[in-house]
Coordinates of C-alpha atoms and ligand atoms in Angstrom, one line a residue:
Chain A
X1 CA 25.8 29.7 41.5
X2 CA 29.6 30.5 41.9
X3 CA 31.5 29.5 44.8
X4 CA 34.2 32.1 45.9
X5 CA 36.6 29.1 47.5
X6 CA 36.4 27.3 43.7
X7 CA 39.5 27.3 42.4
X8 CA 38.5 28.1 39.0
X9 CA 36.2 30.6 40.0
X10 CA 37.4 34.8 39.7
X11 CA 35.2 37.3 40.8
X12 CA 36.7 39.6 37.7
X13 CA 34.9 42.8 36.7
X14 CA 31.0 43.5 37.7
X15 CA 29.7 40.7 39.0
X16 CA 26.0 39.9 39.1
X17 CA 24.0 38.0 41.1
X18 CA 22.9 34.2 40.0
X19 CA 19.0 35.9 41.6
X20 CA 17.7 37.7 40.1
X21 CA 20.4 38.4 37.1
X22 CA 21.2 34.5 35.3
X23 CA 17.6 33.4 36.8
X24 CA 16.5 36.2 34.8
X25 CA 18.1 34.5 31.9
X26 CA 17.7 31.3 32.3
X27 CA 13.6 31.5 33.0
X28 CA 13.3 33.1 30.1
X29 CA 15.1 30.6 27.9
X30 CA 13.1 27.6 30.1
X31 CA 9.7 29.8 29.3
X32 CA 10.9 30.0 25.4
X33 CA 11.9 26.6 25.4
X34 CA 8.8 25.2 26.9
X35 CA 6.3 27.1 24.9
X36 CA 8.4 26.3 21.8
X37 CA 8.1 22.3 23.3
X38 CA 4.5 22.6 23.3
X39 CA 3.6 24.5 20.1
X40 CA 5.6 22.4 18.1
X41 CA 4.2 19.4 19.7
X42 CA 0.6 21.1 19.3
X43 CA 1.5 21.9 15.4
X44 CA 3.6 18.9 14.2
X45 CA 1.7 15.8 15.9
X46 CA 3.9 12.8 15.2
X47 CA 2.6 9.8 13.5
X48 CA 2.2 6.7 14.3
X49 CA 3.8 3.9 12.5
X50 CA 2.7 1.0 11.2
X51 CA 2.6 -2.5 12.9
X52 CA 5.6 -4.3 13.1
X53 CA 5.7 -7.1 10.0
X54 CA 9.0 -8.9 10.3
X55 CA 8.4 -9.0 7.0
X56 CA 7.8 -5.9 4.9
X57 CA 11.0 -5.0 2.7
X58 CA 9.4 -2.2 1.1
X59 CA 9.9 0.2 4.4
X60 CA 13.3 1.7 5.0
X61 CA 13.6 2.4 8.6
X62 CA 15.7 5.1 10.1
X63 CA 16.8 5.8 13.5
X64 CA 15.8 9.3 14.9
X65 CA 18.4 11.7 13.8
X66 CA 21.1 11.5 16.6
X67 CA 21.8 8.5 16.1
X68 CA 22.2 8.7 12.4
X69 CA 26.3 9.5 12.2
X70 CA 26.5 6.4 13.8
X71 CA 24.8 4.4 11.5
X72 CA 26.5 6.0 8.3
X73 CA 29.6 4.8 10.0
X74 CA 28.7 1.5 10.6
X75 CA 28.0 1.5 7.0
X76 CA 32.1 1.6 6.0
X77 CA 32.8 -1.7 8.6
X78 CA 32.1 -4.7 6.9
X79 CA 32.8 -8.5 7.2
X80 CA 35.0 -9.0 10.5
X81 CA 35.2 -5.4 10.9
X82 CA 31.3 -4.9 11.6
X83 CA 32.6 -5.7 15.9
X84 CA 34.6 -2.7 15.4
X85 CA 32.4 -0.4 14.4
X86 CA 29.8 -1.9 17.3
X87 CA 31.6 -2.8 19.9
X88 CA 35.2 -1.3 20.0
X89 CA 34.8 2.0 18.6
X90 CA 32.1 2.9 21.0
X91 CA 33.9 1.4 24.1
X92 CA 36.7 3.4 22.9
X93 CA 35.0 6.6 22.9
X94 CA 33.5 5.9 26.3
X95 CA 36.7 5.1 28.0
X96 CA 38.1 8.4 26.7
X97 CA 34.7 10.1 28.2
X98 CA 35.9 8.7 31.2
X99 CA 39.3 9.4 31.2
X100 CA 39.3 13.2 29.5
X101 CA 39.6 15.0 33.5
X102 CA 42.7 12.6 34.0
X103 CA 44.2 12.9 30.8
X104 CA 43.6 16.6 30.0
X105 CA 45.4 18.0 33.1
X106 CA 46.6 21.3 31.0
X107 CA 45.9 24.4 33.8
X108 CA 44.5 26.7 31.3
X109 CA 41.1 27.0 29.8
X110 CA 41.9 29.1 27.1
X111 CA 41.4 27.4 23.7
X112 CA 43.9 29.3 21.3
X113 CA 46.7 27.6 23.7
X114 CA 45.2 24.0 23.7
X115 CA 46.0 23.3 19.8
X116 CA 45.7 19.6 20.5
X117 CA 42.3 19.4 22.3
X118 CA 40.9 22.5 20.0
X119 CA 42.2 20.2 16.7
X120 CA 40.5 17.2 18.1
X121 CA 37.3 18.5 19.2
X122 CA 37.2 20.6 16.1
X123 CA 37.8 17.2 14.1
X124 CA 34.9 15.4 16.0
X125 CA 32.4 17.9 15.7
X126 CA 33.2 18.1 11.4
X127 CA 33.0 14.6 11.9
X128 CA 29.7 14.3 13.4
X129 CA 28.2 17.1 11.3
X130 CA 29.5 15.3 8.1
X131 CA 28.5 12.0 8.6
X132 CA 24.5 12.9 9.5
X133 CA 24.8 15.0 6.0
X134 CA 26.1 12.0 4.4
X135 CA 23.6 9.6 6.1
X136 CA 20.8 11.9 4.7
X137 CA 21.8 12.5 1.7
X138 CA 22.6 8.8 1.1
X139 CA 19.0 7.9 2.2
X140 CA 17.3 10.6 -0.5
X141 CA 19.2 8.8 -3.5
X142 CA 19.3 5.5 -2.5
X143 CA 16.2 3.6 -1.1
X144 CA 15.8 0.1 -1.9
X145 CA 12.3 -1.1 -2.2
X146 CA 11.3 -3.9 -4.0
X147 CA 9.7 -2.6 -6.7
X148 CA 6.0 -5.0 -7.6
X149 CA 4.4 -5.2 -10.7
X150 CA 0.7 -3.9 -10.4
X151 CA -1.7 -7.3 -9.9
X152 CA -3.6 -8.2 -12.5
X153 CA -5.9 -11.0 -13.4
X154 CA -3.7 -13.5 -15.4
X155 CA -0.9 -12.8 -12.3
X156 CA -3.6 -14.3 -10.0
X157 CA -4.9 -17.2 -12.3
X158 CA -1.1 -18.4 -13.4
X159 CA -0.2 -17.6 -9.6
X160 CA -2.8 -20.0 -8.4
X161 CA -0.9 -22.6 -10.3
X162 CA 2.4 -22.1 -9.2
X163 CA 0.7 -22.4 -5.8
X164 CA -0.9 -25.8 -6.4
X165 CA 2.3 -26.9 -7.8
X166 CA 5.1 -26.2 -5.3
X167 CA 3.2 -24.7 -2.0
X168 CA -0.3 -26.9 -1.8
X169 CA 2.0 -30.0 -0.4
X170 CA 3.0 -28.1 3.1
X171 CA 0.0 -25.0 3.0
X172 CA -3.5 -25.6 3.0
X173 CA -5.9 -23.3 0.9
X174 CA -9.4 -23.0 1.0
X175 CA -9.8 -26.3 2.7
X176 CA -7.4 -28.2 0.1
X177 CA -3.5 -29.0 0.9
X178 CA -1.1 -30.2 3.2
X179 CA -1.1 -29.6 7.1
X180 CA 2.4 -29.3 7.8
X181 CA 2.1 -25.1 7.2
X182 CA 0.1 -22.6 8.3
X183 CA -3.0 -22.2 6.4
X184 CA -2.8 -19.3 4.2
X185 CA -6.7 -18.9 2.8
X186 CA -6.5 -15.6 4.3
X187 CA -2.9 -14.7 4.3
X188 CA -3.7 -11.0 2.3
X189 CA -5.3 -9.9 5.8
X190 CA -3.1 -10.9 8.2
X191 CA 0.4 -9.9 5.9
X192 CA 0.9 -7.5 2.8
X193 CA 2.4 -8.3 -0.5
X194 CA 6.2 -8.1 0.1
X195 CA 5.8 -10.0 3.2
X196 CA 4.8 -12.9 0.9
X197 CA 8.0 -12.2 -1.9
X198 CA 10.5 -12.2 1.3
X199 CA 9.1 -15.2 2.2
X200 CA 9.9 -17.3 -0.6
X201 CA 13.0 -15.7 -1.3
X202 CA 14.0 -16.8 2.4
X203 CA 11.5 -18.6 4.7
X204 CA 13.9 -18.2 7.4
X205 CA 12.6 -14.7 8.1
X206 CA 9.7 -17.0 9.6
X207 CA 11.5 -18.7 11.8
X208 CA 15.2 -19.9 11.4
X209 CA 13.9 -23.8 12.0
X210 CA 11.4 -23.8 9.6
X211 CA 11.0 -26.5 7.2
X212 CA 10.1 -24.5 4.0
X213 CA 12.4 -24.4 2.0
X214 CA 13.8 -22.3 -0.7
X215 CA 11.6 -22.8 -3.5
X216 CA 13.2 -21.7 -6.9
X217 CA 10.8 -19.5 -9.2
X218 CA 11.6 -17.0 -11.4
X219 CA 10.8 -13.0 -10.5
X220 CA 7.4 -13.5 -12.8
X221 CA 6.5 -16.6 -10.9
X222 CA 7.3 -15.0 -7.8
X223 CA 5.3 -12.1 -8.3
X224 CA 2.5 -14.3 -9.1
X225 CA 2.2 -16.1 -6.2
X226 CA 2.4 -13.3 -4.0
X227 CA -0.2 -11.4 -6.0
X228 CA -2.2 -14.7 -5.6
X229 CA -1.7 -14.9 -2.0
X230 CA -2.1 -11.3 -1.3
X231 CA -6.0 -11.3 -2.2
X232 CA -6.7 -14.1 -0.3
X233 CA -8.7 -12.3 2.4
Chain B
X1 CA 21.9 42.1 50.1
X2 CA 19.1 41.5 49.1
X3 CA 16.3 42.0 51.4
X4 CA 14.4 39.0 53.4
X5 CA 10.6 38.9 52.6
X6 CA 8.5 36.2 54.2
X7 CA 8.7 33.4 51.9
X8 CA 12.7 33.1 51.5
X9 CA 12.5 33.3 56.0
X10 CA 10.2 30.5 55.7
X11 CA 12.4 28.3 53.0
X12 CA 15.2 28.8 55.5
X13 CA 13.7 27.7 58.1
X14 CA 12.4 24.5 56.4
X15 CA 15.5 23.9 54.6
X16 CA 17.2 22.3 57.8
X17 CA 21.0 21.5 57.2
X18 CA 24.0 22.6 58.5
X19 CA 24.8 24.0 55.1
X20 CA 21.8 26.1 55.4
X21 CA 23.3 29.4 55.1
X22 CA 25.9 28.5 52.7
X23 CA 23.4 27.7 50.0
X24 CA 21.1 30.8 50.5
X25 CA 24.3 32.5 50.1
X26 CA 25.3 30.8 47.0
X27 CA 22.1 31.6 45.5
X28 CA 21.6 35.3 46.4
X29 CA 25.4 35.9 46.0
X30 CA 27.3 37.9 43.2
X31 CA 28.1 35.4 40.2
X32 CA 30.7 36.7 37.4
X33 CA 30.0 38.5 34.8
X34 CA 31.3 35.6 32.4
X35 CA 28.3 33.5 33.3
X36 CA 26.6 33.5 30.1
X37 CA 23.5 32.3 28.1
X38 CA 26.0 29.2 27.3
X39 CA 25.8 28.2 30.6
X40 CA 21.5 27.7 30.2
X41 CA 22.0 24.3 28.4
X42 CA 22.2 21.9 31.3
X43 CA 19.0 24.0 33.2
X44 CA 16.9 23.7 29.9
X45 CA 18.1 19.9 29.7
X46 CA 16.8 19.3 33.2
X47 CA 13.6 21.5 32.1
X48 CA 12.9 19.0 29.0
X49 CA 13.7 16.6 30.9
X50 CA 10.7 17.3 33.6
X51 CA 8.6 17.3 30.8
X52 CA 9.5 14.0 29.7
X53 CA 8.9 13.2 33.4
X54 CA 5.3 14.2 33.5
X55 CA 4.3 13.2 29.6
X56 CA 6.0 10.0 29.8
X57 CA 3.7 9.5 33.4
X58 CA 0.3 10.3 31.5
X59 CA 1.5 7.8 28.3
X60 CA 2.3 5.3 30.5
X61 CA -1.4 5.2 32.7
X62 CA -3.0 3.9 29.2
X63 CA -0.3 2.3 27.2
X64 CA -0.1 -1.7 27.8
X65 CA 3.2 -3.1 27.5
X66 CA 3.0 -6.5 25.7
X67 CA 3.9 -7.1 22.3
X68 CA 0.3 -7.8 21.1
X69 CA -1.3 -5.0 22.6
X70 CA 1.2 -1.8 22.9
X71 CA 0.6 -0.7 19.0
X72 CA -2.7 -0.6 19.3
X73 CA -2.6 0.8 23.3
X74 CA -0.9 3.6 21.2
X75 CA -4.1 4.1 18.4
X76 CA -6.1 4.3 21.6
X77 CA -4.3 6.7 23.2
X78 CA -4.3 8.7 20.1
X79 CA -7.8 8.7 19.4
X80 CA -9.5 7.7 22.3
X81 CA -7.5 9.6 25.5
X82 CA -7.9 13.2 26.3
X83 CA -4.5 15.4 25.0
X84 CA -3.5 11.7 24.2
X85 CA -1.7 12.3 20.8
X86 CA -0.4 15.8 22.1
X87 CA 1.2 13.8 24.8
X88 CA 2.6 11.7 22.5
X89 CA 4.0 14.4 20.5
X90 CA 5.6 16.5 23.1
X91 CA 7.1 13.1 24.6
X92 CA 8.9 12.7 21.2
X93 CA 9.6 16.0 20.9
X94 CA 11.0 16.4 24.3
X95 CA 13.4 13.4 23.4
X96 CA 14.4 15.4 20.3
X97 CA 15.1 18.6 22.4
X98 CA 16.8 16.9 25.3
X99 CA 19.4 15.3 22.8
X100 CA 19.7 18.5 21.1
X101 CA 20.6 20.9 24.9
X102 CA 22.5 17.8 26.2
X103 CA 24.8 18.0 23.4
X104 CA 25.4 22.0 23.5
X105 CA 25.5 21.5 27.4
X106 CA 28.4 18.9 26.9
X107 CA 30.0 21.0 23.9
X108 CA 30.1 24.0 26.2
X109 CA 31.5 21.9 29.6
X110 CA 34.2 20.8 27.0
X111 CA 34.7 24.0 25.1
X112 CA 35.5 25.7 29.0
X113 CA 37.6 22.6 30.3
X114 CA 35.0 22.3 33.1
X115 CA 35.6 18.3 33.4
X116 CA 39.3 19.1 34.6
X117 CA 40.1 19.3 38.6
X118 CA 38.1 20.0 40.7
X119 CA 35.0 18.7 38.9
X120 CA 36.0 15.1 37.9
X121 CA 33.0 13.8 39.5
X122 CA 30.7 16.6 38.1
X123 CA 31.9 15.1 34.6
X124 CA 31.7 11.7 35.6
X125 CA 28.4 11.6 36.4
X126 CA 27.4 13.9 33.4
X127 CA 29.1 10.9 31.6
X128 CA 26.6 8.5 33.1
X129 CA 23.7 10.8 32.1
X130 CA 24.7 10.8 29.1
X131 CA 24.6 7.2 28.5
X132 CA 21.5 6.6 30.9
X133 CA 19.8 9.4 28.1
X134 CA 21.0 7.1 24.8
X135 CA 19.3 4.3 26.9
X136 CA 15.9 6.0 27.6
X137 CA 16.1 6.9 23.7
X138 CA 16.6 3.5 22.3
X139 CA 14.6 1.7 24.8
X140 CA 11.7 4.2 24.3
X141 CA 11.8 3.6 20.5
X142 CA 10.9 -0.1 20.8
X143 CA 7.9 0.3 23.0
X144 CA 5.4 0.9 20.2
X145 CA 6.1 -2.4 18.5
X146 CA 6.0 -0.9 15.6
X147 CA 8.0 -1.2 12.1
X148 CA 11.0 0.6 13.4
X149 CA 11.2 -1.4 16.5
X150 CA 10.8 -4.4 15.2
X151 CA 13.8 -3.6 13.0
X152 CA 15.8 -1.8 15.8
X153 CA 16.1 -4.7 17.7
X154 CA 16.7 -6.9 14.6
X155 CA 19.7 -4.6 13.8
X156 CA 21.0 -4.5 17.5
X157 CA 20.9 -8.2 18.3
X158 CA 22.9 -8.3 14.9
X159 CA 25.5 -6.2 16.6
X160 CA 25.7 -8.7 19.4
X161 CA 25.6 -11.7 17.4
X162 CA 28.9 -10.6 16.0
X163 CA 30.4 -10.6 19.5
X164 CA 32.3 -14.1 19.7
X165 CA 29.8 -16.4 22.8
X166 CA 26.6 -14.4 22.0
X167 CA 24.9 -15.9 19.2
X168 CA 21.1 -15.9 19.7
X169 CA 21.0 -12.6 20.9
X170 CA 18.2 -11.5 18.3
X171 CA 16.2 -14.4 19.0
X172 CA 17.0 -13.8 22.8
X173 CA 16.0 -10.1 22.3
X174 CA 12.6 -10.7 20.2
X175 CA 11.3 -13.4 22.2
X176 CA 13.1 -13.5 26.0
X177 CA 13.2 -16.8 27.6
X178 CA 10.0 -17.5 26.5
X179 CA 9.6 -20.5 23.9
X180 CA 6.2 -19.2 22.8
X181 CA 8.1 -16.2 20.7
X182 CA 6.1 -13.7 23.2
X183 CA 8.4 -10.2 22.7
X184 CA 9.6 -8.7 26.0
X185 CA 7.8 -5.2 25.4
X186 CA 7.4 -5.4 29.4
X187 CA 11.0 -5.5 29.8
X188 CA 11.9 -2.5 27.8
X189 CA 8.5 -0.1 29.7
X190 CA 10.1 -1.6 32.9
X191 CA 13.4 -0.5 32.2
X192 CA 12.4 3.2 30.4
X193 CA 9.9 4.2 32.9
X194 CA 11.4 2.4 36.5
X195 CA 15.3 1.7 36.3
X196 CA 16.6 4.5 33.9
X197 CA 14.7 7.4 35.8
X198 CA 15.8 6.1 39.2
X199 CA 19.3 5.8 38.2
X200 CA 18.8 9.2 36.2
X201 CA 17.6 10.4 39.4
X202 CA 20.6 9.3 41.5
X203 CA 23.3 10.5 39.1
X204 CA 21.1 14.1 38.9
X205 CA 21.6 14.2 42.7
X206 CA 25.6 13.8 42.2
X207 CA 25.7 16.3 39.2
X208 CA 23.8 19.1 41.1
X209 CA 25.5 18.4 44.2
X210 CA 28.7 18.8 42.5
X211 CA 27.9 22.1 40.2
X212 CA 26.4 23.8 44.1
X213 CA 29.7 22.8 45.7
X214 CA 31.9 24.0 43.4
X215 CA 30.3 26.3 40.8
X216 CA 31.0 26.4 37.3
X217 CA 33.6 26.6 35.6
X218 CA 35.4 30.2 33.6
X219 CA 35.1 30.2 29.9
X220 CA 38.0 29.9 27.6
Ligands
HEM1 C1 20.2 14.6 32.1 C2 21.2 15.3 31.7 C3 21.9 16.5 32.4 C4 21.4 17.6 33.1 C5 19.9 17.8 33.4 C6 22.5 18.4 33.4 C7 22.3 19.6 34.1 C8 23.4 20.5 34.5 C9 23.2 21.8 35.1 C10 21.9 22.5 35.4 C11 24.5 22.3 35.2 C12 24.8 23.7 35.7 C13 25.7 24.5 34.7 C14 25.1 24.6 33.3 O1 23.9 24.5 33.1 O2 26.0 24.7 32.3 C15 25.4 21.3 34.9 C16 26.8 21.4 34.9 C17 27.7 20.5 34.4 N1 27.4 19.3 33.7 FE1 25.5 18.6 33.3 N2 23.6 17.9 33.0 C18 23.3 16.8 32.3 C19 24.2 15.9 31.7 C20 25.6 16.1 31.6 C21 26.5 15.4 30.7 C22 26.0 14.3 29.8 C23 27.8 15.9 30.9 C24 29.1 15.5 30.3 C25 29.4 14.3 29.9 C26 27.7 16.9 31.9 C27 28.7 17.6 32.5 C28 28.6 18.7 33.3 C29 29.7 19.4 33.9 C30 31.2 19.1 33.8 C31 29.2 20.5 34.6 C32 29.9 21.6 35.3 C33 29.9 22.8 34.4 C34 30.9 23.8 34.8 O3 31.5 23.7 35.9 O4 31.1 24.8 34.0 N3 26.3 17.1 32.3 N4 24.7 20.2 34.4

């Protein structure tokens, strides 16, 4: 693969031949690699996840795992800083990408006399490396589901209440209510339990127009309608 | 030299450019020693990256890109489709693995100051393949419809919101220029499986141009 006019490019010591000497090596590594490819997509068939429900609060996605430094970053911009950490820092880091053959003009390759670049890509890699541990880490201790009560049979009688109360003036029911709503007789098959609590805590999540509006019960009363609601089938 | 048998007569012959005999050269000729297993990353990237060629064209024959039929296009595949959910796998696996060389192929280009004169353009286009592989990885991640897209693209149209002049980008995103809130799954298969490879394919075409023309690069 070398080319003898290359500037770069010394013929030092015993050279050998790109065929059949780095073929050699790099068929073997492209026959390791692909059997490894396919046994571990024999073994370790990946799952398929559930439907998207704007809705469900209870599920705490992740992106795949290079991308995960990123997010723990994003993490430490907040209010007006959030455009930094989305927009500027990665235009920045592009830009450099773009201009690293123009700015690094030094005519030696050899790392022990490029402090600067050996510092900074020492730094990025640590930096990189840290923030995925962080990320994971972060994610084992900390996820935040809403946590439901198991339903039980009072739940659904006093929850039935609450809904004739405050909901039966917009939603219909079993062939009783209002028709300004979607019906919801058989809301528990088309959307799960926390679908229903994220709902009344913020009918936007519906739609940003939408004319429900934010009806005040308490955690029990909440948790009663959507136990209610979620066994309507 | 190494001697001429049949086949590599016949591959010259077909091969018909005025560089002919400079690249048979460049093949068959000595390399230096210093070429080492480091220097297998950006092969082993293109490998994967075949194989996410030819799964990718099997997933795509059965999967239907619109938002109320891709999930379950996917359960189908997976149960119904012969080697379907093996496909599947090794497409996501392949995604994992081409990340994973692509990174040690650009560690090592930077560790030996390969992106310096001469090979600015070798970089530069690396530097597009780079971002065109980020944009097969996120765009391939919303095609299922599933939880994670659904919250991927609520997360990035976030980001964009918080630009100053593009507010509605997450309604824009989830439901196009449609009014019936129909999502734009089609938009994203188009753009994984028709504009990124083409443009992959293009900037491949620079990159191994470049590397023939003027090898690689010495080690620290
Ligand atoms: C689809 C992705 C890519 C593929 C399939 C690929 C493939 C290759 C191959 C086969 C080589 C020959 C030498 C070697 O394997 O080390 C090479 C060289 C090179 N690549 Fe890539 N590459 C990809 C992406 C990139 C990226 C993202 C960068 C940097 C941002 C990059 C920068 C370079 C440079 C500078 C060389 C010259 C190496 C030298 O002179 O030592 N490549 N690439």
């Amino acid at each position: 693969m070398m080319n003898r006019d290359a500037p770069s490019a010394t013929q030092a010591g015993n050279p050998g031949s790109f065929y059949p000497n780095h073929l050699f090596v790099e068929s073997l590594a492209a026959l390791a690699v692909f059997a490894a490819t396919v046994l571990a997509a024999y073994v370790w068939q990946v799952p398929l996840e559930e439907m998207a429900d704007p809705g469900d609060t209870t599920y705490v996605p992740r992106p795949e795992w290079y991308f995960l430094f990123y997010f723990q970053l994003l993490k430490y911009f907040e209010g007006p800083l959030v455009v930094v950490g989305t927009f500027f820092l990665p235009l920045l880091t592009l830009t450099l990408l773009i201009l690293l053959p123009f700015l690094d003009t030094s005519p030696t390759t050899d790392i022990r006399k490029r402090p600067c670049a050996a510092a900074l890509s020492l730094a990025g890699v640590v930096a990189v490396v840290a923030l995925t541990a962080l990320s994971v880490v972060e994610d084992e201790s900390h996820v935040d589901k809403i946590v439901l009560p198991p339903i039980t049979e009072e739940q659904i009688t006093a929850g039935r209440e609450i809904f004739n109360k405050f909901c039966m003036l917009c939603h219909a029911i079993d062939g009783k209510g209002g028709f300004m709503a979607p019906d919801l007789t058989q809301i528990g098959s088309r959307a799960n339990r926390a679908y229903i609590e994220r709902v009344i805590i913020n009918p936007q999540i519906v739609s940003q127009t939408t004319i429900m509006s934010v009806i005040p019960l308490s955690d029990a009363e909440r948790h009663e309608v959507s136990a209610f609601l979620s066994r309507k089938k | 030299m190494i001697r001429r048998t049949g086949i590599r007569m016949w591959i010259e012959t077909q091969v018909v450019m005025s560089e002919k005999q400079q690249w048979c050269e460049r093949l068959f000729s000595p390399i230096p020693e210093w070429v080492t297993w480091l220097y297998c990353f950006g092969g082993l990237t293109l490998l994967v990256f075949l194989l996410q060629v030819l799964s990718g064209i099997y997933l795509a024959m059965f999967f239907q890109p619109s938002p109320g039929e891709a999930w379950a296009s996917i359960e189908f595949i997976e149960k119904n489709i012969f080697l379907g959910k093996f496909a599947r796998s090794l497409h996501r696996w392949g995604a994992f693995l081409m990340v994973l060389f692509l990174l040690a192929h650009v560690f090592r280009t930077l560790l030996h100051g390969a992106f310096r004169a001469p090979r600015q353009l070798n970089w530069l286009s690396g530097v597009m393949l780079l971002l065109l592989t980020a944009a097969f990885a996120v765009t391939g991640y919303l095609l299922p419809w599933d939880f994670r897209a659904y919250w991927a693209v609520k997360t990035m149209g976030n980001w964009i919101e918080a630009l100053p002049l593009f507010s509605g980008a997450t309604d824009w995103l989830l439901h196009g220029d449609t009014l019936n809130g129909i999502v734009p799954v089609g938009r994203w298969f188009v753009i994984h499986t028709l504009v990124l490879p083409a443009a992959a394919c293009a900037f491949l075409t620079v990159h191994f141009f470049m590397v023939r023309k003027l090898g690689v690069a010495e080690p620290m």
